[in-house]
Amino acid sequence: MKIYHNPRCSKSRKGLQYLEDKGCKVEIIKYLDQGLTEKELSELIAKTGKKPFDFVRQHEQDYKEHYKGKVLSDEEWIKVLVENPKLLHRPIVVNGDKAVLGNPPENIDGIL
């Protein structure tokens, strides 16, 4: 399993703890440090069955100042998230060809 993780985010830490408590072997990907390509993020989001906008943190100041009210294509939202990884909801947990947003952590059960 993989977790796209931000150690400074309490929700991300809870997701990681949830996996560890369940005894899962986890590869931690610190996406803020490593970055994500548009292709990687597109594939990751596709595994969830959701749209890119579902992964935008709409309460962030950057979103409110620069993107609120804009109508963008899925590809454009992917580009925004790659260029502004702080706007990406987390954690994202991947198990094979399935992925979920691990907030709340119980969402992870759907791919275990």
Coordinates of C-alpha atoms in Angstrom, one line a residue:
M1 CA 0.0 0.0 0.0
K2 CA 1.0 3.6 -0.5
I3 CA 0.0 6.7 1.3
Y4 CA 0.5 10.2 -0.2
H5 CA 1.2 11.9 3.1
N6 CA 1.9 15.3 4.6
P7 CA 3.4 14.8 8.1
R8 CA 2.3 18.3 9.1
C9 CA -1.4 17.6 8.5
S10 CA -3.3 16.0 11.4
K11 CA -5.7 14.3 9.0
S12 CA -2.9 12.8 7.1
R13 CA -1.2 11.6 10.3
K14 CA -4.5 10.0 11.4
G15 CA -4.7 8.1 8.1
L16 CA -1.2 6.8 8.4
Q17 CA -1.9 5.8 12.1
Y18 CA -5.0 4.0 11.0
L19 CA -3.1 1.9 8.5
E20 CA -0.4 1.2 11.0
D21 CA -2.9 0.1 13.6
K22 CA -4.4 -2.3 11.1
G23 CA -0.9 -3.8 10.5
C24 CA -0.6 -2.6 6.9
K25 CA 2.8 -2.4 5.3
V26 CA 2.9 1.1 3.9
E27 CA 5.1 3.0 1.5
I28 CA 5.0 6.7 2.6
I29 CA 5.2 9.2 -0.2
K30 CA 5.8 12.8 1.0
Y31 CA 4.3 14.4 -2.1
L32 CA 5.1 18.0 -0.9
D33 CA 8.8 17.1 -1.0
Q34 CA 8.9 14.7 -3.9
G35 CA 6.2 16.4 -6.1
L36 CA 3.8 14.7 -8.5
T37 CA 3.7 14.9 -12.2
E38 CA 0.4 15.6 -14.0
K39 CA 0.4 12.0 -15.2
E40 CA 1.0 10.5 -11.7
L41 CA -1.8 12.6 -10.2
S42 CA -4.2 11.9 -13.0
E43 CA -3.6 8.1 -12.6
L44 CA -3.9 8.4 -8.8
I45 CA -7.2 10.3 -9.0
A46 CA -8.6 7.9 -11.7
K47 CA -8.1 5.0 -9.2
T48 CA -10.5 6.7 -6.8
G49 CA -13.3 7.2 -9.4
K50 CA -13.6 10.8 -8.4
K51 CA -13.0 14.0 -10.3
P52 CA -9.9 16.2 -9.8
F53 CA -11.9 19.0 -8.3
D54 CA -13.0 16.6 -5.5
F55 CA -9.4 16.7 -4.3
V56 CA -9.1 20.5 -4.1
R57 CA -9.0 21.9 -0.6
Q58 CA -11.5 24.7 -1.1
H59 CA -10.9 26.3 2.4
E60 CA -7.2 27.1 1.6
Q61 CA -6.5 30.8 1.1
D62 CA -4.7 30.1 -2.2
Y63 CA -7.8 28.5 -3.5
K64 CA -10.0 31.4 -2.4
E65 CA -7.7 34.0 -3.8
H66 CA -6.9 32.4 -7.2
Y67 CA -9.4 29.7 -8.1
K68 CA -12.7 30.1 -6.3
G69 CA -15.5 30.5 -8.8
K70 CA -13.4 29.4 -11.8
V71 CA -14.7 26.7 -14.1
L72 CA -11.7 24.6 -15.1
S73 CA -11.5 21.3 -17.0
D74 CA -10.2 18.2 -15.2
E75 CA -6.9 18.6 -16.9
E76 CA -6.6 22.2 -15.7
W77 CA -7.4 21.2 -12.1
I78 CA -4.7 18.5 -12.3
K79 CA -2.3 21.2 -13.4
V80 CA -3.4 23.5 -10.6
L81 CA -2.9 20.7 -8.0
V82 CA 0.5 19.7 -9.4
E83 CA 1.7 23.4 -9.3
N84 CA 0.1 24.0 -5.8
P85 CA 0.3 20.7 -3.9
K86 CA -0.9 22.4 -0.7
L87 CA -4.3 22.4 -2.3
L88 CA -4.4 18.6 -2.6
H89 CA -6.6 16.8 -0.1
R90 CA -4.8 14.2 1.9
P91 CA -4.0 11.5 2.6
I92 CA -4.6 9.6 -0.5
V93 CA -4.2 5.8 0.1
V94 CA -3.5 3.4 -2.8
N95 CA -3.9 -0.4 -2.7
G96 CA -3.2 -1.9 -6.2
D97 CA -5.5 -0.4 -8.7
K98 CA -7.8 1.3 -6.1
A99 CA -7.3 4.5 -4.1
V100 CA -9.3 6.5 -1.6
L101 CA -9.1 9.8 0.2
G102 CA -8.2 8.7 3.7
N103 CA -10.3 11.4 5.4
P104 CA -12.0 10.2 7.5
P105 CA -9.6 7.3 8.0
E106 CA -12.5 4.8 7.9
N107 CA -12.6 5.4 4.1
I108 CA -9.5 3.3 3.9
D109 CA -11.4 0.2 4.8
G110 CA -13.0 0.3 1.3
I111 CA -9.7 -0.7 -0.3
L112 CA -8.2 -3.0 2.3

